[in-house]
Short mmCIF file of C-alpha atoms in Angstrom, two decimals:
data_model
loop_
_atom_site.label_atom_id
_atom_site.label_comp_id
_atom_site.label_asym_id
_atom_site.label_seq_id
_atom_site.Cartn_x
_atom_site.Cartn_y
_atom_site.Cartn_z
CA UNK A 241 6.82 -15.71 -57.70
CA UNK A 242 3.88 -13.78 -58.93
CA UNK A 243 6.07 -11.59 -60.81
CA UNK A 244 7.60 -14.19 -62.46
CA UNK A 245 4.56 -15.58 -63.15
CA UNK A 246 3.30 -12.82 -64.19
CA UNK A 247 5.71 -10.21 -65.59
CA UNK A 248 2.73 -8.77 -68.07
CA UNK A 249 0.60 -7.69 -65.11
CA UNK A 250 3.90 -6.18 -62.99
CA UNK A 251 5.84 -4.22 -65.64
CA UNK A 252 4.32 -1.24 -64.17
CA UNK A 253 6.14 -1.84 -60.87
CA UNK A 254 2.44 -3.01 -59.26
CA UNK A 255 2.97 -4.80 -56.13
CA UNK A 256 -0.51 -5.69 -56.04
CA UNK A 257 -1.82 -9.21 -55.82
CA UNK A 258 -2.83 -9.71 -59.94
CA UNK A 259 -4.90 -12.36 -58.66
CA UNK A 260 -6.71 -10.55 -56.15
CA UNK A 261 -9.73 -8.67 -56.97
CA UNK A 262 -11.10 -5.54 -55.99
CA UNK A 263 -13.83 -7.15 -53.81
CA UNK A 264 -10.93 -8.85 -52.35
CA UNK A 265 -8.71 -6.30 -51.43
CA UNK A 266 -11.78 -4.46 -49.92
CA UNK A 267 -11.95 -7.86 -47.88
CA UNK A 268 -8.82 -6.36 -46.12
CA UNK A 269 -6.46 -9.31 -47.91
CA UNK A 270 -2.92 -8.29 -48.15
CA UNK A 271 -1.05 -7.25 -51.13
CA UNK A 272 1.56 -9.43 -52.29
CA UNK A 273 4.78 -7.87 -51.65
CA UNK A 274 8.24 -8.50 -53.24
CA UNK A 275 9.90 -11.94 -52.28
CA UNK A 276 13.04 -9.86 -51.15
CA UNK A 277 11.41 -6.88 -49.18
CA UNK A 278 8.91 -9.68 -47.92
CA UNK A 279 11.55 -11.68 -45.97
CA UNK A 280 13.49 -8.36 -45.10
CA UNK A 281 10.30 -7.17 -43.09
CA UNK A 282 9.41 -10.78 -41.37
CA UNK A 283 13.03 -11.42 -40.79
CA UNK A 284 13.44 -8.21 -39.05
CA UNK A 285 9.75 -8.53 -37.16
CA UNK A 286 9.29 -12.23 -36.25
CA UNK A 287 12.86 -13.65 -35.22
CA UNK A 288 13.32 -17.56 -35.71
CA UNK A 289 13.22 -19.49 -32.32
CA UNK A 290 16.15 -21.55 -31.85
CA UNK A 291 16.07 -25.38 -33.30
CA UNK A 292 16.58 -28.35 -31.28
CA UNK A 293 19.46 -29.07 -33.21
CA UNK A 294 20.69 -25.40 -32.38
CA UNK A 295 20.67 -25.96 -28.83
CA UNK A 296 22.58 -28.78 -28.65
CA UNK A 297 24.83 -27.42 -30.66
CA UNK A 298 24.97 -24.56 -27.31
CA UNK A 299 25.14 -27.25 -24.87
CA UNK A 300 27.94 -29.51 -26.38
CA UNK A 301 30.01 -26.22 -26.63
CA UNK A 302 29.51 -25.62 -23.23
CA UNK A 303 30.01 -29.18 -21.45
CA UNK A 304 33.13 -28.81 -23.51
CA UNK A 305 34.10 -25.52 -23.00
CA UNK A 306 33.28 -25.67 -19.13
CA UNK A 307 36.14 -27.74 -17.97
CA UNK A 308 38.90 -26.70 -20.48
CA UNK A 309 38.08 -23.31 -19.31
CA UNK A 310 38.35 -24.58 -15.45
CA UNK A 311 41.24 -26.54 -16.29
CA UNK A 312 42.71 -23.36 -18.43
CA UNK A 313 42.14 -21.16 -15.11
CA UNK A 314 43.34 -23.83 -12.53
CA UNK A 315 46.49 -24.45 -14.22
CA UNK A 316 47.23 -20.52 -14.64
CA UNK A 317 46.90 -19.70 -10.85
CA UNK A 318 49.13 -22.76 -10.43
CA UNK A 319 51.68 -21.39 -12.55
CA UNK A 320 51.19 -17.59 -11.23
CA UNK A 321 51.27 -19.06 -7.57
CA UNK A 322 54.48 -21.13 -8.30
CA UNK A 323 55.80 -18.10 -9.80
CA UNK A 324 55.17 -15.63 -7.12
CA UNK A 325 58.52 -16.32 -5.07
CA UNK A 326 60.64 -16.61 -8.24
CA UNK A 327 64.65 -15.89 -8.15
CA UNK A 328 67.03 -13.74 -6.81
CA UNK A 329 70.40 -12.91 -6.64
CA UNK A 330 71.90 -13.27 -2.84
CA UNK A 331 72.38 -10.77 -0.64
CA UNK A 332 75.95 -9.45 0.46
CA UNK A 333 74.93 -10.14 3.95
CA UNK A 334 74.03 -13.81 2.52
CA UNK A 335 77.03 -14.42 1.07
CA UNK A 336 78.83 -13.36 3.72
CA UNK A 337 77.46 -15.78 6.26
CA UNK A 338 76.54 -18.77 3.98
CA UNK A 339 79.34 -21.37 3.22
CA UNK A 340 78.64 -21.89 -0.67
CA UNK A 341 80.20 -25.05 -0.29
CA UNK A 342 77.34 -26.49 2.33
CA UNK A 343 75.68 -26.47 -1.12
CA UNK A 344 75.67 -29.35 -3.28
CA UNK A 345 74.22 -27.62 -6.43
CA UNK A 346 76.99 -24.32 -5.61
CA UNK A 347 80.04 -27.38 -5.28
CA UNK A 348 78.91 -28.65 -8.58
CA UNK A 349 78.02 -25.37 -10.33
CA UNK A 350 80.21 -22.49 -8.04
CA UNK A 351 79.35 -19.68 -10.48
CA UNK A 352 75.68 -20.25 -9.63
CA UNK A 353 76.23 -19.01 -5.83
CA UNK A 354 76.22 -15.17 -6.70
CA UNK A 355 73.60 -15.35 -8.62
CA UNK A 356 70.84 -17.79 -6.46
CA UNK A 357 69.52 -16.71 -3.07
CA UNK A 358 70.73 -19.36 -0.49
CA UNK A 359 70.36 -20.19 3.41
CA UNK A 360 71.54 -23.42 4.96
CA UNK A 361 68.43 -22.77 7.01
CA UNK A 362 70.84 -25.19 9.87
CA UNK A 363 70.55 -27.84 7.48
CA UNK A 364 74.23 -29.81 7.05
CA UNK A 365 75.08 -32.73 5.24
CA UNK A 366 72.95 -36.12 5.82
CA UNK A 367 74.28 -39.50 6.53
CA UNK A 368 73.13 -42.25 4.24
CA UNK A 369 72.14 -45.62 6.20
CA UNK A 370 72.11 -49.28 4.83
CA UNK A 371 69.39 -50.83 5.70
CA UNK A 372 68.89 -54.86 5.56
CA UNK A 373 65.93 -57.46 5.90
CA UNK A 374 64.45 -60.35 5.38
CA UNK A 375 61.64 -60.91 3.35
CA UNK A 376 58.91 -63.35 3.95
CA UNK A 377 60.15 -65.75 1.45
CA UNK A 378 63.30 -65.67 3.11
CA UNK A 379 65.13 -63.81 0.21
CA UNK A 380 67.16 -60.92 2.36
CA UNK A 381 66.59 -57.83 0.47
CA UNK A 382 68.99 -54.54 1.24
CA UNK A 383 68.55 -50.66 0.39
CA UNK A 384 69.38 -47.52 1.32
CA UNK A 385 68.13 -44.38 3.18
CA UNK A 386 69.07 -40.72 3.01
CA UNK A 387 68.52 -39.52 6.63
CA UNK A 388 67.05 -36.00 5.81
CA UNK A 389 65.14 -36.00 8.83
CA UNK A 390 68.78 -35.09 10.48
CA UNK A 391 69.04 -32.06 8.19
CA UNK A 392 67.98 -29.65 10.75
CA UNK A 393 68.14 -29.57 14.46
CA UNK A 394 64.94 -27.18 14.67
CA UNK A 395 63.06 -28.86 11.94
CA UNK A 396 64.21 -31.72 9.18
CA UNK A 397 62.84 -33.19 6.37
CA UNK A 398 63.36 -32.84 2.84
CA UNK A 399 61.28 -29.50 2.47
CA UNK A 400 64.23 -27.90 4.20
CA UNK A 401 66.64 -28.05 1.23
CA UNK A 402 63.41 -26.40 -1.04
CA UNK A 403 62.97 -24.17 1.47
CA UNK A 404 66.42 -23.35 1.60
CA UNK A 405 66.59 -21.31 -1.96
CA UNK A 406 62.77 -20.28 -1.67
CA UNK A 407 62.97 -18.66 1.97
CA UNK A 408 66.25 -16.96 1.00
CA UNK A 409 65.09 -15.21 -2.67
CA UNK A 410 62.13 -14.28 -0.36
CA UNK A 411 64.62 -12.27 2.16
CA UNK A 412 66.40 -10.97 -0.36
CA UNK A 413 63.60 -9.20 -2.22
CA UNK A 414 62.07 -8.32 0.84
CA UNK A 415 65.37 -6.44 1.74
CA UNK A 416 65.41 -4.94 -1.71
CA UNK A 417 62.09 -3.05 -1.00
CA UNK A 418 59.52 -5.84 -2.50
CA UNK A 419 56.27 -5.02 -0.87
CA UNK A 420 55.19 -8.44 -1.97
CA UNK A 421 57.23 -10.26 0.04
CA UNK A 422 56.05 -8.59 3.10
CA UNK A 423 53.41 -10.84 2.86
CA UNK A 424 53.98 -14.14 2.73
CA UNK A 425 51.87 -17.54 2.29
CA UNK A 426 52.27 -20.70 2.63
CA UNK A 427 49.72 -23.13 1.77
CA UNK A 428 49.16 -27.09 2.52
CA UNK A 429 46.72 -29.67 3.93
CA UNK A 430 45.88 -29.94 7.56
CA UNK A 431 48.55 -32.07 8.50
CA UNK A 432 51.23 -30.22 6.35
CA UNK A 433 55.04 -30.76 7.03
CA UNK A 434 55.33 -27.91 4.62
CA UNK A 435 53.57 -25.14 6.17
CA UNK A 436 55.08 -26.16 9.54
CA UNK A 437 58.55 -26.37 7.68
CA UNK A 438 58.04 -22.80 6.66
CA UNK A 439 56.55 -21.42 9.62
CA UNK A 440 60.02 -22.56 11.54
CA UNK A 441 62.50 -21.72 9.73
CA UNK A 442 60.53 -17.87 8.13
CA UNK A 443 60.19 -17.03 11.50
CA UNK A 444 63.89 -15.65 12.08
CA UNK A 445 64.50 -13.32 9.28
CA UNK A 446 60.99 -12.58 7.89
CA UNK A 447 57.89 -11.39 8.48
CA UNK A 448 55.14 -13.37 10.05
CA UNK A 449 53.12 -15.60 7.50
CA UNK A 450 49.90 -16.29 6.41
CA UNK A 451 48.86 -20.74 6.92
CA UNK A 452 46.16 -21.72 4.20
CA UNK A 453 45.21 -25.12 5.05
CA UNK A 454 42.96 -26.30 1.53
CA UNK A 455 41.56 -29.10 2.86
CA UNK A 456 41.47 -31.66 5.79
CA UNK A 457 44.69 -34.49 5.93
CA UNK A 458 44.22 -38.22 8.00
CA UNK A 459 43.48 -37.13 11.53
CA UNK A 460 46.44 -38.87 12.72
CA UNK A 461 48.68 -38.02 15.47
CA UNK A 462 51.46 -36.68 12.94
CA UNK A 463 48.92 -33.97 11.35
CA UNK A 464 47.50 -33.22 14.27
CA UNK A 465 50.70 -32.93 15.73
CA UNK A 466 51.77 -30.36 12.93
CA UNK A 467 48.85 -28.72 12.66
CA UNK A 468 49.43 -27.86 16.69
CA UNK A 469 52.63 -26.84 15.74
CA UNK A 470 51.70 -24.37 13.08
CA UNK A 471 49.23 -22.87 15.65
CA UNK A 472 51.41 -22.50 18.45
CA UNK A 473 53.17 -20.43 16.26
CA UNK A 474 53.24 -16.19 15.51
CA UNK A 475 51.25 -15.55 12.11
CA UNK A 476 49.98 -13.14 10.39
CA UNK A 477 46.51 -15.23 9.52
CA UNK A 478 45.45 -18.82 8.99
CA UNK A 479 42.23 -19.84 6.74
CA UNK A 480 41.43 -23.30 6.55
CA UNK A 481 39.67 -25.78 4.26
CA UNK A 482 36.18 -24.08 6.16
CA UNK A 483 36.54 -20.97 4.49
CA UNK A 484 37.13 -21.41 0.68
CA UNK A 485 36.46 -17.94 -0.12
CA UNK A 486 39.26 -16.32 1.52
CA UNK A 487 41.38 -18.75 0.87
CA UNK A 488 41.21 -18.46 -2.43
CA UNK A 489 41.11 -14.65 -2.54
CA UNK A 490 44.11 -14.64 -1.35
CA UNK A 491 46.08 -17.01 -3.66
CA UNK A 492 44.27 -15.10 -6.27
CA UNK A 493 45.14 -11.71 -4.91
CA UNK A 494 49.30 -13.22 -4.46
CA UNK A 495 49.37 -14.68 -7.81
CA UNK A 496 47.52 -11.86 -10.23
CA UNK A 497 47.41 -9.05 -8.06
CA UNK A 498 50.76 -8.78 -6.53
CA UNK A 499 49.66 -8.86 -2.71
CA UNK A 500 51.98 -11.32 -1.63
CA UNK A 501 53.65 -14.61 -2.65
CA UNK A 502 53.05 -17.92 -2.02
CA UNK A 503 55.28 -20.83 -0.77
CA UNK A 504 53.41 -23.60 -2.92
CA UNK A 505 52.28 -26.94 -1.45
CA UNK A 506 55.09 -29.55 -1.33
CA UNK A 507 57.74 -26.54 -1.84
CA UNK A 508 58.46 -28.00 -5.08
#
């Protein structure tokens, strides 16, 4: 400003205060420096605190950013867990002791049986019941049911026919030399018909599984009943909803690290 001011007194290239004397400058006052080299130096040497409005700025980024990053990282160990069995083509062995035809989706789409891992698992075909009532109003009201608790003799239930192509892509990487599907886990809640689904029917061709219970079901006599099950059962581990840590290391270690694969909840 001074130079502009003054451009007389600085056309030598003086950076010296025109309006300070020599009395003051032997009062230790400063000389007046450049407006550019000035901010340079005080810049560099005295760095701005953050503003209010700066902050929030931070803060709104990160109670936004927080859960779409949790969400982002939840959904991708989902996916990585669901993907962890994946498919495979049938064994010879398979396809010589599997009636293709005990398989709705191989009657409907027969090229599809040489090229999808299958076991009947014991499972046949289910009868379908008609069912009839009467409701309070009187009005009689009819429906059916599909009896898929007859699909096994040693376990039914509709996780069987999941468990069916999932259990048999399992045995036939794991006869292929997979060293992921040596270990196997299969996760639920306490009273999981899942985990006890897979526990039963894994047991005769594969190796002995890991049970990750994630958290605690009603304590009913069905869950507890299952959860019994499970237990009286050979496997290789079992974590439950007491010890997150491991649990989770070892989803996380099956889905990104390759140690293992997981059966996911619900087998869907």
């Amino acid at each position: 400003l001074a130079a502009v001011l003054f451009p007389a007194r600085f056309a030598d290239g003086s950076r010296t205060n025109p309006r300070c004397s020599s009395t003051d400058a032997a009062k230790g006052y400063p000389p007046l420096r450049e407006p550019r080299e000035w901010r340079r130096q005080h810049t560099q040497q005295r760095p701005m605190a953050p503003s209010a409005l700066g902050l929030a700025k931070v803060g709104a980024g990160l109670a936004i950013g927080t859960p779409v990053a949790l969400t982002g990282a939840v959904v991708s160990l989902l996916t990585k867990m669901h993907g962890s069995v994946g498919v495979a083509a049938p064994t010879k062995r398979m396809l010589a002791e599997e009636d293709a035809k005990a398989c709705a989706l191989f009657r409907h789409l027969p090229a599809l049986a040489e090229k999808i891992a299958w076991r009947s698992l014991g499972a046949d075909v289910t009868p379908i019941h008609r069912c009839a009532l009467n409701t309070p109003s009187g009005v009689p009201v009819s429906f059916f049911v599909k009896r898929e608790d007859l699909a096994s003799p040693v376990y039914g239930g509709n996780k069987v026919r999941t468990l069916q192509h999932q259990l048999a892509v399992i045995e036939s990487k794991y006869e292929a030399g997979d060293p992921r599907c040596a270990n196997i886990h299969v996760m639920g809640t306490g009273g999981s018909n899942q985990v006890v689904a897979t526990a039963v029917h894994a047991r005769e061709r594969l190796p002995k599984l890991t049970a990750l219970w994630m958290d605690k079901d009603v304590p009913d006599l069905d869950n507890t009943l299952n959860m019994l099950s499970t237990l009286s059962m050979p496997l290789a581990a079992k974590f439950n909803w007491a010890e997150p840590l491991p649990v989770l290391k070892r989803l996380v270690g099956a889905a990104f690290g390759g140690d293992g694969v997981v059966v996911t909840a619900g087998g869907d």
